[in-house]
PDB file of C-alpha atoms and ligand atoms in Angstrom:
ATOM      1  CA  UNK A1074    -216.569-106.130 162.119  1.00  0.00           C
ATOM      2  CA  UNK A1075    -213.675-107.244 164.574  1.00  0.00           C
ATOM      3  CA  UNK A1076    -210.480-105.754 164.878  1.00  0.00           C
ATOM      4  CA  UNK A1077    -207.513-108.204 165.125  1.00  0.00           C
ATOM      5  CA  UNK A1078    -203.695-107.714 166.347  1.00  0.00           C
ATOM      6  CA  UNK A1079    -201.675-110.132 164.001  1.00  0.00           C
ATOM      7  CA  UNK A1080    -197.878-110.986 165.404  1.00  0.00           C
ATOM      8  CA  UNK A1081    -195.759-112.194 162.832  1.00  0.00           C
ATOM      9  CA  UNK A1082    -197.350-111.231 160.014  1.00  0.00           C
ATOM     10  CA  UNK A1083    -194.886-110.686 157.962  1.00  0.00           C
ATOM     11  CA  UNK A1084    -193.842-114.412 158.201  1.00  0.00           C
ATOM     12  CA  UNK A1085    -195.112-117.654 156.830  1.00  0.00           C
ATOM     13  CA  UNK A1086    -197.948-118.024 159.385  1.00  0.00           C
ATOM     14  CA  UNK A1087    -198.946-114.367 159.671  1.00  0.00           C
ATOM     15  CA  UNK A1088    -199.351-113.523 156.407  1.00  0.00           C
ATOM     16  CA  UNK A1089    -201.941-116.820 156.185  1.00  0.00           C
ATOM     17  CA  UNK A1090    -203.702-115.247 158.783  1.00  0.00           C
ATOM     18  CA  UNK A1091    -203.971-112.081 157.737  1.00  0.00           C
ATOM     19  CA  UNK A1092    -204.723-113.079 154.125  1.00  0.00           C
ATOM     20  CA  UNK A1093    -207.726-114.988 155.398  1.00  0.00           C
ATOM     21  CA  UNK A1094    -208.615-112.350 157.868  1.00  0.00           C
ATOM     22  CA  UNK A1095    -209.413-109.814 155.119  1.00  0.00           C
ATOM     23  CA  UNK A1096    -211.209-112.279 152.745  1.00  0.00           C
ATOM     24  CA  UNK A1097    -213.782-112.626 156.309  1.00  0.00           C
ATOM     25  CA  UNK A1098    -213.997-108.460 155.786  1.00  0.00           C
ATOM     26  CA  UNK A1099    -212.109-108.024 159.170  1.00  0.00           C
ATOM     27  CA  UNK A1100    -210.034-105.131 160.274  1.00  0.00           C
ATOM     28  CA  UNK A1101    -206.247-106.031 160.869  1.00  0.00           C
ATOM     29  CA  UNK A1102    -203.230-104.205 162.625  1.00  0.00           C
ATOM     30  CA  UNK A1103    -199.864-105.996 161.993  1.00  0.00           C
ATOM     31  CA  UNK A1104    -197.384-105.992 164.415  1.00  0.00           C
ATOM     32  CA  UNK A1105    -193.957-105.809 163.218  1.00  0.00           C
ATOM     33  CA  UNK A1106    -190.575-104.283 163.816  1.00  0.00           C
ATOM     34  CA  UNK A1107    -190.564-102.683 160.501  1.00  0.00           C
ATOM     35  CA  UNK A1108    -193.655-101.061 158.870  1.00  0.00           C
ATOM     36  CA  UNK A1109    -192.299-100.758 155.758  1.00  0.00           C
ATOM     37  CA  UNK A1110    -192.115-104.716 155.608  1.00  0.00           C
ATOM     38  CA  UNK A1111    -196.208-104.726 155.981  1.00  0.00           C
ATOM     39  CA  UNK A1112    -196.478-102.079 153.320  1.00  0.00           C
ATOM     40  CA  UNK A1113    -194.266-104.222 151.276  1.00  0.00           C
ATOM     41  CA  UNK A1114    -196.006-107.778 151.991  1.00  0.00           C
ATOM     42  CA  UNK A1115    -199.907-106.494 152.000  1.00  0.00           C
ATOM     43  CA  UNK A1116    -199.929-103.162 150.186  1.00  0.00           C
ATOM     44  CA  UNK A1117    -202.504-100.431 151.612  1.00  0.00           C
ATOM     45  CA  UNK A1118    -204.996-103.279 153.201  1.00  0.00           C
ATOM     46  CA  UNK A1119    -203.561-103.733 156.463  1.00  0.00           C
ATOM     47  CA  UNK A1120    -202.483-101.488 158.505  1.00  0.00           C
ATOM     48  CA  UNK A1121    -198.641-101.991 160.167  1.00  0.00           C
ATOM     49  CA  UNK A1122    -197.460-100.802 163.341  1.00  0.00           C
ATOM     50  CA  UNK A1123    -194.428-100.725 165.460  1.00  0.00           C
ATOM     51  CA  UNK A1124    -194.221-103.773 167.761  1.00  0.00           C
ATOM     52  CA  UNK A1125    -191.517-105.633 169.453  1.00  0.00           C
ATOM     53  CA  UNK A1126    -191.461-108.308 172.282  1.00  0.00           C
ATOM     54  CA  UNK A1127    -188.165-106.381 173.140  1.00  0.00           C
ATOM     55  CA  UNK A1128    -189.858-103.004 173.353  1.00  0.00           C
ATOM     56  CA  UNK A1129    -192.520-103.040 176.452  1.00  0.00           C
ATOM     57  CA  UNK A1130    -193.281 -99.640 175.239  1.00  0.00           C
ATOM     58  CA  UNK A1131    -194.835-100.830 172.252  1.00  0.00           C
ATOM     59  CA  UNK A1132    -197.193-103.408 173.699  1.00  0.00           C
ATOM     60  CA  UNK A1133    -200.008-100.905 174.544  1.00  0.00           C
ATOM     61  CA  UNK A1134    -200.867-100.678 170.268  1.00  0.00           C
ATOM     62  CA  UNK A1135    -202.995-104.468 170.793  1.00  0.00           C
ATOM     63  CA  UNK A1136    -205.432-102.800 173.087  1.00  0.00           C
ATOM     64  CA  UNK A1137    -207.661-101.496 170.698  1.00  0.00           C
ATOM     65  CA  UNK A1138    -207.921-105.008 169.157  1.00  0.00           C
ATOM     66  CA  UNK A1139    -210.818-107.713 170.021  1.00  0.00           C
ATOM     67  CA  UNK A1140    -208.300-110.702 169.591  1.00  0.00           C
ATOM     68  CA  UNK A1141    -204.262-111.563 168.877  1.00  0.00           C
ATOM     69  CA  UNK A1142    -202.613-113.904 167.382  1.00  0.00           C
ATOM     70  CA  UNK A1143    -199.352-114.700 169.182  1.00  0.00           C
ATOM     71  CA  UNK A1144    -196.873-115.819 167.268  1.00  0.00           C
ATOM     72  CA  UNK A1145    -192.497-116.267 168.009  1.00  0.00           C
ATOM     73  CA  UNK A1146    -189.745-116.446 165.794  1.00  0.00           C
ATOM     74  CA  UNK A1147    -188.236-119.433 164.710  1.00  0.00           C
ATOM     75  CA  UNK A1148    -184.899-120.538 165.403  1.00  0.00           C
ATOM     76  CA  UNK A1149    -184.528-119.071 169.122  1.00  0.00           C
ATOM     77  CA  UNK A1150    -184.148-121.049 171.980  1.00  0.00           C
ATOM     78  CA  UNK A1151    -184.795-117.977 174.631  1.00  0.00           C
ATOM     79  CA  UNK A1152    -188.624-117.917 173.223  1.00  0.00           C
ATOM     80  CA  UNK A1153    -190.219-118.530 176.251  1.00  0.00           C
ATOM     81  CA  UNK A1154    -187.936-115.105 177.419  1.00  0.00           C
ATOM     82  CA  UNK A1155    -188.846-113.281 174.418  1.00  0.00           C
ATOM     83  CA  UNK A1156    -192.525-113.526 174.677  1.00  0.00           C
ATOM     84  CA  UNK A1157    -193.285-113.474 178.371  1.00  0.00           C
ATOM     85  CA  UNK A1158    -193.394-109.601 179.441  1.00  0.00           C
ATOM     86  CA  UNK A1159    -195.578-109.714 176.668  1.00  0.00           C
ATOM     87  CA  UNK A1160    -198.021-112.204 177.974  1.00  0.00           C
ATOM     88  CA  UNK A1161    -197.511-110.595 181.020  1.00  0.00           C
ATOM     89  CA  UNK A1162    -198.755-107.310 179.469  1.00  0.00           C
ATOM     90  CA  UNK A1163    -202.055-108.870 178.269  1.00  0.00           C
ATOM     91  CA  UNK A1164    -202.912-110.870 181.878  1.00  0.00           C
ATOM     92  CA  UNK A1165    -202.471-107.535 183.083  1.00  0.00           C
ATOM     93  CA  UNK A1166    -204.559-105.538 180.505  1.00  0.00           C
ATOM     94  CA  UNK A1167    -206.295-107.500 177.881  1.00  0.00           C
ATOM     95  CA  UNK A1168    -209.683-108.965 178.283  1.00  0.00           C
ATOM     96  CA  UNK A1169    -209.716-110.328 174.251  1.00  0.00           C
ATOM     97  CA  UNK A1170    -209.300-113.314 172.891  1.00  0.00           C
ATOM     98  CA  UNK A1171    -205.736-114.701 172.042  1.00  0.00           C
ATOM     99  CA  UNK A1172    -204.561-117.764 170.173  1.00  0.00           C
ATOM    100  CA  UNK A1173    -200.852-118.938 170.736  1.00  0.00           C
ATOM    101  CA  UNK A1174    -199.202-120.522 167.767  1.00  0.00           C
ATOM    102  CA  UNK A1175    -196.682-123.999 169.590  1.00  0.00           C
ATOM    103  CA  UNK A1176    -195.401-126.888 167.590  1.00  0.00           C
ATOM    104  CA  UNK A1177    -196.405-130.492 167.755  1.00  0.00           C
ATOM    105  CA  UNK A1178    -194.487-132.656 169.752  1.00  0.00           C
ATOM    106  CA  UNK A1179    -192.740-129.636 171.225  1.00  0.00           C
ATOM    107  CA  UNK A1180    -195.287-129.967 174.342  1.00  0.00           C
ATOM    108  CA  UNK A1181    -192.616-132.913 174.996  1.00  0.00           C
ATOM    109  CA  UNK A1182    -189.713-131.829 173.755  1.00  0.00           C
ATOM    110  CA  UNK A1183    -187.106-131.411 176.696  1.00  0.00           C
ATOM    111  CA  UNK A1184    -184.134-130.008 174.509  1.00  0.00           C
ATOM    112  CA  UNK A1185    -186.329-126.872 173.952  1.00  0.00           C
ATOM    113  CA  UNK A1186    -189.003-126.376 176.481  1.00  0.00           C
ATOM    114  CA  UNK A1187    -190.520-123.025 175.406  1.00  0.00           C
ATOM    115  CA  UNK A1188    -193.521-123.778 173.868  1.00  0.00           C
ATOM    116  CA  UNK A1189    -194.490-126.597 176.216  1.00  0.00           C
ATOM    117  CA  UNK A1190    -193.278-123.790 179.508  1.00  0.00           C
ATOM    118  CA  UNK A1191    -195.605-121.318 176.959  1.00  0.00           C
ATOM    119  CA  UNK A1192    -198.427-123.129 176.856  1.00  0.00           C
ATOM    120  CA  UNK A1193    -198.493-124.154 180.424  1.00  0.00           C
ATOM    121  CA  UNK A1194    -198.295-120.565 181.138  1.00  0.00           C
ATOM    122  CA  UNK A1195    -201.480-119.847 179.064  1.00  0.00           C
ATOM    123  CA  UNK A1196    -203.228-122.348 180.674  1.00  0.00           C
ATOM    124  CA  UNK A1197    -202.912-121.036 183.882  1.00  0.00           C
ATOM    125  CA  UNK A1198    -203.567-117.614 183.251  1.00  0.00           C
ATOM    126  CA  UNK A1199    -207.121-115.618 183.206  1.00  0.00           C
ATOM    127  CA  UNK A1200    -206.513-115.361 179.112  1.00  0.00           C
ATOM    128  CA  UNK A1201    -208.810-115.671 176.109  1.00  0.00           C
ATOM    129  CA  UNK A1202    -206.577-118.564 175.173  1.00  0.00           C
ATOM    130  CA  UNK A1203    -206.578-121.306 172.432  1.00  0.00           C
ATOM    131  CA  UNK A1204    -203.668-122.967 171.489  1.00  0.00           C
ATOM    132  CA  UNK A1205    -202.840-124.669 168.125  1.00  0.00           C
ATOM    133  CA  UNK A1206    -199.978-127.186 167.023  1.00  0.00           C
ATOM    134  CA  UNK A1207    -199.177-127.695 163.680  1.00  0.00           C
ATOM    135  CA  UNK A1208    -197.047-130.161 162.050  1.00  0.00           C
ATOM    136  CA  UNK A1209    -193.431-129.692 160.071  1.00  0.00           C
ATOM    137  CA  UNK A1210    -195.073-126.950 157.468  1.00  0.00           C
ATOM    138  CA  UNK A1211    -194.746-128.117 153.770  1.00  0.00           C
ATOM    139  CA  UNK A1212    -193.186-124.796 153.067  1.00  0.00           C
ATOM    140  CA  UNK A1213    -190.236-125.261 155.201  1.00  0.00           C
ATOM    141  CA  UNK A1214    -188.866-127.152 151.660  1.00  0.00           C
ATOM    142  CA  UNK A1215    -189.484-123.602 150.035  1.00  0.00           C
ATOM    143  CA  UNK A1216    -188.323-121.721 152.705  1.00  0.00           C
ATOM    144  CA  UNK A1217    -185.116-123.441 153.877  1.00  0.00           C
ATOM    145  CA  UNK A1218    -183.936-126.106 151.280  1.00  0.00           C
ATOM    146  CA  UNK A1219    -184.557-124.289 148.628  1.00  0.00           C
ATOM    147  CA  UNK A1220    -180.706-123.549 147.595  1.00  0.00           C
ATOM    148  CA  UNK A1221    -179.625-127.617 148.426  1.00  0.00           C
ATOM    149  CA  UNK A1222    -183.127-128.258 145.846  1.00  0.00           C
ATOM    150  CA  UNK A1223    -181.958-125.824 143.171  1.00  0.00           C
ATOM    151  CA  UNK A1224    -178.158-125.831 143.847  1.00  0.00           C
ATOM    152  CA  UNK A1225    -177.383-129.155 144.821  1.00  0.00           C
ATOM    153  CA  UNK A1226    -180.241-131.539 144.009  1.00  0.00           C
ATOM    154  CA  UNK A1227    -180.549-132.856 147.653  1.00  0.00           C
ATOM    155  CA  UNK A1228    -182.580-132.296 150.428  1.00  0.00           C
ATOM    156  CA  UNK A1229    -180.852-132.264 153.716  1.00  0.00           C
ATOM    157  CA  UNK A1230    -182.045-132.150 157.055  1.00  0.00           C
ATOM    158  CA  UNK A1231    -181.674-134.898 159.901  1.00  0.00           C
ATOM    159  CA  UNK A1232    -184.907-136.775 159.664  1.00  0.00           C
ATOM    160  CA  UNK A1233    -183.752-140.277 159.488  1.00  0.00           C
ATOM    161  CA  UNK A1234    -186.147-142.048 158.119  1.00  0.00           C
ATOM    162  CA  UNK A1235    -189.507-141.175 160.287  1.00  0.00           C
ATOM    163  CA  UNK A1236    -192.144-139.959 158.583  1.00  0.00           C
ATOM    164  CA  UNK A1237    -193.880-136.064 159.030  1.00  0.00           C
ATOM    165  CA  UNK A1238    -197.958-135.200 158.760  1.00  0.00           C
ATOM    166  CA  UNK A1239    -196.496-132.039 156.924  1.00  0.00           C
ATOM    167  CA  UNK A1240    -198.861-129.096 156.711  1.00  0.00           C
ATOM    168  CA  UNK A1241    -199.594-125.868 154.737  1.00  0.00           C
ATOM    169  CA  UNK A1242    -198.798-122.989 156.161  1.00  0.00           C
ATOM    170  CA  UNK A1243    -202.451-121.622 154.084  1.00  0.00           C
ATOM    171  CA  UNK A1244    -204.117-124.386 156.116  1.00  0.00           C
ATOM    172  CA  UNK A1245    -202.741-123.295 159.611  1.00  0.00           C
ATOM    173  CA  UNK A1246    -203.160-119.223 158.758  1.00  0.00           C
ATOM    174  CA  UNK A1247    -207.317-120.474 157.899  1.00  0.00           C
ATOM    175  CA  UNK A1248    -207.778-122.121 161.299  1.00  0.00           C
ATOM    176  CA  UNK A1249    -206.083-120.081 163.262  1.00  0.00           C
ATOM    177  CA  UNK A1250    -208.506-116.885 161.582  1.00  0.00           C
ATOM    178  CA  UNK A1251    -211.639-119.146 162.795  1.00  0.00           C
ATOM    179  CA  UNK A1252    -210.768-120.071 166.129  1.00  0.00           C
ATOM    180  CA  UNK A1253    -209.836-115.990 166.478  1.00  0.00           C
ATOM    181  CA  UNK A1254    -213.072-114.906 164.860  1.00  0.00           C
ATOM    182  CA  UNK A1255    -215.418-117.614 166.577  1.00  0.00           C
ATOM    183  CA  UNK A1256    -216.062-116.255 169.901  1.00  0.00           C
ATOM    184  CA  UNK A1257    -217.666-119.885 171.227  1.00  0.00           C
ATOM    185  CA  UNK A1258    -214.164-121.152 170.896  1.00  0.00           C
ATOM    186  CA  UNK A1259    -212.260-121.067 174.231  1.00  0.00           C
ATOM    187  CA  UNK A1260    -209.454-123.022 175.520  1.00  0.00           C
ATOM    188  CA  UNK A1261    -209.126-125.339 172.910  1.00  0.00           C
ATOM    189  CA  UNK A1262    -205.546-127.339 172.107  1.00  0.00           C
ATOM    190  CA  UNK A1263    -205.984-128.111 168.163  1.00  0.00           C
ATOM    191  CA  UNK A1264    -202.991-130.240 166.320  1.00  0.00           C
ATOM    192  CA  UNK A1265    -203.056-129.109 162.854  1.00  0.00           C
ATOM    193  CA  UNK A1266    -201.839-131.900 160.303  1.00  0.00           C
ATOM    194  CA  UNK A1267    -201.916-132.192 156.593  1.00  0.00           C
ATOM    195  CA  UNK A1268    -204.216-135.640 155.730  1.00  0.00           C
ATOM    196  CA  UNK A1269    -200.814-137.965 155.170  1.00  0.00           C
ATOM    197  CA  UNK A1270    -197.337-138.400 156.981  1.00  0.00           C
ATOM    198  CA  UNK A1271    -194.442-138.539 154.685  1.00  0.00           C
ATOM    199  CA  UNK A1272    -191.059-139.681 155.058  1.00  0.00           C
ATOM    200  CA  UNK A1273    -188.307-137.364 153.320  1.00  0.00           C
ATOM    201  CA  UNK A1274    -187.414-140.140 151.157  1.00  0.00           C
ATOM    202  CA  UNK A1275    -191.350-139.897 150.295  1.00  0.00           C
ATOM    203  CA  UNK A1276    -190.502-135.960 149.382  1.00  0.00           C
ATOM    204  CA  UNK A1277    -187.341-136.440 147.559  1.00  0.00           C
ATOM    205  CA  UNK A1278    -189.270-139.021 145.093  1.00  0.00           C
ATOM    206  CA  UNK A1279    -192.067-136.260 144.815  1.00  0.00           C
ATOM    207  CA  UNK A1280    -189.975-133.487 144.122  1.00  0.00           C
ATOM    208  CA  UNK A1281    -187.882-135.783 141.481  1.00  0.00           C
ATOM    209  CA  UNK A1282    -191.636-136.438 139.814  1.00  0.00           C
ATOM    210  CA  UNK A1283    -191.939-132.768 139.633  1.00  0.00           C
ATOM    211  CA  UNK A1284    -188.857-131.092 138.892  1.00  0.00           C
ATOM    212  CA  UNK A1285    -187.838-134.027 136.071  1.00  0.00           C
ATOM    213  CA  UNK A1286    -184.630-134.721 137.397  1.00  0.00           C
ATOM    214  CA  UNK A1287    -183.696-136.752 140.743  1.00  0.00           C
ATOM    215  CA  UNK A1288    -183.408-134.943 144.074  1.00  0.00           C
ATOM    216  CA  UNK A1289    -181.917-137.307 146.961  1.00  0.00           C
ATOM    217  CA  UNK A1290    -181.757-137.639 150.681  1.00  0.00           C
ATOM    218  CA  UNK A1291    -178.793-138.297 151.766  1.00  0.00           C
ATOM    219  CA  UNK A1292    -180.606-139.491 155.393  1.00  0.00           C
ATOM    220  CA  UNK A1293    -177.473-137.181 157.452  1.00  0.00           C
ATOM    221  CA  UNK A1294    -177.033-138.330 160.831  1.00  0.00           C
ATOM    222  CA  UNK A1295    -176.845-135.909 163.623  1.00  0.00           C
ATOM    223  CA  UNK A1296    -172.494-135.921 163.050  1.00  0.00           C
ATOM    224  CA  UNK A1297    -172.597-134.968 159.588  1.00  0.00           C
ATOM    225  CA  UNK A1298    -175.556-132.846 159.798  1.00  0.00           C
ATOM    226  CA  UNK A1299    -173.514-130.397 162.462  1.00  0.00           C
ATOM    227  CA  UNK A1300    -169.819-130.770 160.335  1.00  0.00           C
ATOM    228  CA  UNK A1301    -172.038-129.667 157.005  1.00  0.00           C
ATOM    229  CA  UNK A1302    -173.742-126.881 159.004  1.00  0.00           C
ATOM    230  CA  UNK A1303    -170.506-126.122 160.306  1.00  0.00           C
ATOM    231  CA  UNK A1304    -168.656-125.912 157.017  1.00  0.00           C
ATOM    232  CA  UNK A1305    -171.190-123.797 155.329  1.00  0.00           C
ATOM    233  CA  UNK A1306    -170.542-121.081 158.077  1.00  0.00           C
ATOM    234  CA  UNK A1307    -173.959-121.679 160.054  1.00  0.00           C
ATOM    235  CA  UNK A1308    -173.657-120.510 163.813  1.00  0.00           C
ATOM    236  CA  UNK A1309    -173.534-123.773 165.950  1.00  0.00           C
ATOM    237  CA  UNK A1310    -176.921-123.234 167.553  1.00  0.00           C
ATOM    238  CA  UNK A1311    -178.563-123.855 164.352  1.00  0.00           C
ATOM    239  CA  UNK A1312    -177.791-127.350 164.541  1.00  0.00           C
ATOM    240  CA  UNK A1313    -178.346-127.413 168.169  1.00  0.00           C
ATOM    241  CA  UNK A1314    -181.827-126.433 167.215  1.00  0.00           C
ATOM    242  CA  UNK A1315    -182.586-128.230 164.698  1.00  0.00           C
ATOM    243  CA  UNK A1316    -181.228-131.696 165.419  1.00  0.00           C
ATOM    244  CA  UNK A1317    -184.115-132.169 168.419  1.00  0.00           C
ATOM    245  CA  UNK A1318    -186.784-130.902 166.039  1.00  0.00           C
ATOM    246  CA  UNK A1319    -185.968-133.134 163.560  1.00  0.00           C
ATOM    247  CA  UNK A1320    -185.370-135.629 166.010  1.00  0.00           C
ATOM    248  CA  UNK A1321    -188.929-135.772 166.442  1.00  0.00           C
ATOM    249  CA  UNK A1322    -189.759-136.822 163.224  1.00  0.00           C
ATOM    250  CA  UNK A1323    -186.512-139.690 163.420  1.00  0.00           C
ATOM    251  CA  UNK A1324    -188.316-141.244 166.791  1.00  0.00           C
ATOM    252  CA  UNK A1325    -191.693-141.100 164.784  1.00  0.00           C
ATOM    253  CA  UNK A1326    -193.209-138.673 166.968  1.00  0.00           C
ATOM    254  CA  UNK A1327    -194.786-136.612 164.445  1.00  0.00           C
ATOM    255  CA  UNK A1328    -196.531-138.972 161.799  1.00  0.00           C
ATOM    256  CA  UNK A1329    -199.810-138.592 163.681  1.00  0.00           C
ATOM    257  CA  UNK A1330    -202.677-137.594 161.078  1.00  0.00           C
ATOM    258  CA  UNK A1331    -205.676-135.344 162.495  1.00  0.00           C
ATOM    259  CA  UNK A1332    -209.200-133.823 161.279  1.00  0.00           C
ATOM    260  CA  UNK A1333    -208.659-130.323 162.941  1.00  0.00           C
ATOM    261  CA  UNK A1334    -208.074-128.287 159.726  1.00  0.00           C
ATOM    262  CA  UNK A1335    -210.927-129.983 157.737  1.00  0.00           C
ATOM    263  CA  UNK A1336    -213.347-129.770 161.548  1.00  0.00           C
ATOM    264  CA  UNK A1337    -212.110-126.174 161.727  1.00  0.00           C
ATOM    265  CA  UNK A1338    -212.035-124.202 158.127  1.00  0.00           C
ATOM    266  CA  UNK A1339    -214.378-126.748 156.610  1.00  0.00           C
ATOM    267  CA  UNK A1340    -212.173-127.494 153.867  1.00  0.00           C
ATOM    268  CA  UNK A1341    -209.593-130.713 153.023  1.00  0.00           C
ATOM    269  CA  UNK A1342    -206.606-129.877 153.626  1.00  0.00           C
ATOM    270  CA  UNK A1343    -203.853-128.855 150.941  1.00  0.00           C
ATOM    271  CA  UNK A1344    -201.733-132.002 150.026  1.00  0.00           C
ATOM    272  CA  UNK A1345    -198.178-131.603 149.808  1.00  0.00           C
ATOM    273  CA  UNK A1346    -197.872-132.242 145.934  1.00  0.00           C
ATOM    274  CA  UNK A1347    -200.213-129.078 146.062  1.00  0.00           C
ATOM    275  CA  UNK A1348    -197.654-126.829 147.944  1.00  0.00           C
ATOM    276  CA  UNK A1349    -194.568-128.316 146.390  1.00  0.00           C
ATOM    277  CA  UNK A1350    -196.006-127.376 142.751  1.00  0.00           C
ATOM    278  CA  UNK A1351    -196.675-123.923 143.504  1.00  0.00           C
ATOM    279  CA  UNK A1352    -193.209-123.023 145.695  1.00  0.00           C
ATOM    280  CA  UNK A1353    -191.212-124.899 142.961  1.00  0.00           C
ATOM    281  CA  UNK A1354    -192.732-124.983 139.468  1.00  0.00           C
TER     282      UNK A1354
HETATM  283  N1  NAP B 152    -191.144-124.551 160.347  1.00  0.00           N
HETATM  284  C1  NAP B 152    -191.994-125.422 161.093  1.00  0.00           C
HETATM  285  O1  NAP B 152    -192.309-126.527 160.615  1.00  0.00           O
HETATM  286  C2  NAP B 152    -193.260-124.819 162.191  1.00  0.00           C
HETATM  287  C3  NAP B 152    -193.276-126.222 163.269  1.00  0.00           C
HETATM  288  C4  NAP B 152    -194.643-125.672 163.632  1.00  0.00           C
HETATM  289  C5  NAP B 152    -194.648-124.479 164.539  1.00  0.00           C
HETATM  290  N2  NAP B 152    -193.135-123.612 164.169  1.00  0.00           N
HETATM  291  C6  NAP B 152    -193.514-122.726 165.178  1.00  0.00           C
HETATM  292  O2  NAP B 152    -193.778-121.248 164.118  1.00  0.00           O
HETATM  293  C7  NAP B 152    -192.659-120.510 164.838  1.00  0.00           C
HETATM  294  C8  NAP B 152    -192.322-119.535 163.423  1.00  0.00           C
HETATM  295  O3  NAP B 152    -193.260-119.201 162.316  1.00  0.00           O
HETATM  296  P1  NAP B 152    -192.853-118.396 161.043  1.00  0.00           P
HETATM  297  O4  NAP B 152    -192.546-119.406 160.071  1.00  0.00           O
HETATM  298  O5  NAP B 152    -194.333-118.081 160.314  1.00  0.00           O
HETATM  299  O6  NAP B 152    -192.018-117.498 161.273  1.00  0.00           O
HETATM  300  P2  NAP B 152    -191.701-116.512 160.248  1.00  0.00           P
HETATM  301  O7  NAP B 152    -191.725-116.366 159.089  1.00  0.00           O
HETATM  302  O8  NAP B 152    -189.669-116.890 160.516  1.00  0.00           O
HETATM  303  O9  NAP B 152    -191.251-115.075 160.827  1.00  0.00           O
HETATM  304  C9  NAP B 152    -191.103-114.703 161.922  1.00  0.00           C
HETATM  305  C10 NAP B 152    -191.969-113.398 162.081  1.00  0.00           C
HETATM  306  O10 NAP B 152    -191.695-113.023 163.547  1.00  0.00           O
HETATM  307  C11 NAP B 152    -191.794-112.141 163.383  1.00  0.00           C
HETATM  308  N3  NAP B 152    -190.352-111.098 164.553  1.00  0.00           N
HETATM  309  C12 NAP B 152    -189.462-111.588 164.745  1.00  0.00           C
HETATM  310  N4  NAP B 152    -188.590-111.292 165.549  1.00  0.00           N
HETATM  311  C13 NAP B 152    -189.728-110.232 166.571  1.00  0.00           C
HETATM  312  C14 NAP B 152    -189.716-109.588 167.572  1.00  0.00           C
HETATM  313  N5  NAP B 152    -188.839-109.368 168.695  1.00  0.00           N
HETATM  314  N6  NAP B 152    -190.920-109.030 168.266  1.00  0.00           N
HETATM  315  C15 NAP B 152    -192.119-108.843 167.157  1.00  0.00           C
HETATM  316  N7  NAP B 152    -192.093-109.759 166.487  1.00  0.00           N
HETATM  317  C16 NAP B 152    -190.810-110.579 165.643  1.00  0.00           C
HETATM  318  C17 NAP B 152    -190.714-111.268 162.267  1.00  0.00           C
HETATM  319  O11 NAP B 152    -191.568-110.350 161.826  1.00  0.00           O
HETATM  320  P3  NAP B 152    -191.118-108.783 161.612  1.00  0.00           P
HETATM  321  O12 NAP B 152    -189.493-108.931 161.029  1.00  0.00           O
HETATM  322  O13 NAP B 152    -191.850-107.479 160.714  1.00  0.00           O
HETATM  323  O14 NAP B 152    -190.778-107.746 162.798  1.00  0.00           O
HETATM  324  C18 NAP B 152    -191.848-112.548 161.561  1.00  0.00           C
HETATM  325  O15 NAP B 152    -192.904-111.756 160.963  1.00  0.00           O
HETATM  326  C19 NAP B 152    -192.273-120.340 165.775  1.00  0.00           C
HETATM  327  O16 NAP B 152    -192.741-120.461 167.046  1.00  0.00           O
HETATM  328  C20 NAP B 152    -192.003-122.380 165.589  1.00  0.00           C
HETATM  329  O17 NAP B 152    -191.588-123.002 166.619  1.00  0.00           O
HETATM  330  C21 NAP B 152    -192.792-124.089 162.876  1.00  0.00           C
END
């Protein structure tokens, strides 16, 4: 049995990594700024330890592990600067494996270069890295659009008419657990997608069928999106972050479908319909 240190363990992807490692009977240490959160999510199956990228005194907790899953929190344009001191620390002190969560298409996104910069840093390091680039998570609809769907009968993202090969966070977690535990895999980069690409019109139509009422996709342009977010009280940086991210869908840059989930986990990826059913019914 090996021990793995999981960052972001209380979040969407991290908790799936943890769940999969537990089914493999591996030992897990969950890094968190609030150990009570780990207790709430995993009860007593996982040890939660205090860990904060902004607090260097918390870094040494990782040294007792054989592998690390490295995840940066979302909606932070300064993500590279947040993670950099920790990665520098690892370079000096750590011999184990490291899996970094990047994002499909983000390696070319000039407006938000943090994943690109971190990928480059890892590639040029002496660390035992692997990189995963998942597509848009299927769970984004439940996590970020729930109120729009439930209260306003819309999905509201500046994604245009483009298609996106959404992937389930559960499949991403399973693929990461495989990479963490397989000693033979090193310095690999995997683009993780579901089996099919969908536009936001397709998703609205799927939700309409599932929920038995009409959900529409108004296809907002960037100015309308920005204005609506502002009126709802969201700070400007959220629109400034989301517009280039959803622009990748609009410009058709993230519609590629790969077989990486099946190749890594041996299982077919979950379908968008399965995930939406689980999240909304
Ligand atoms: N959403 C998508 O479609 C998509 C697609 C591709 C890639 N991504 C990438 O996925 C990442 C987000 O993953 P997610 O959705 O799983 O995130 P999430 O659910 O929002 O969870 C974020 C996690 O980060 C931890 N965290 C926040 N600040 C921290 C700090 N200062 N030090 C240590 N830990 C901290 C939190 O843990 P505690 O609160 O317990 O400390 C939390 O568990 C981003 O890097 C994003 O670019 C997202």
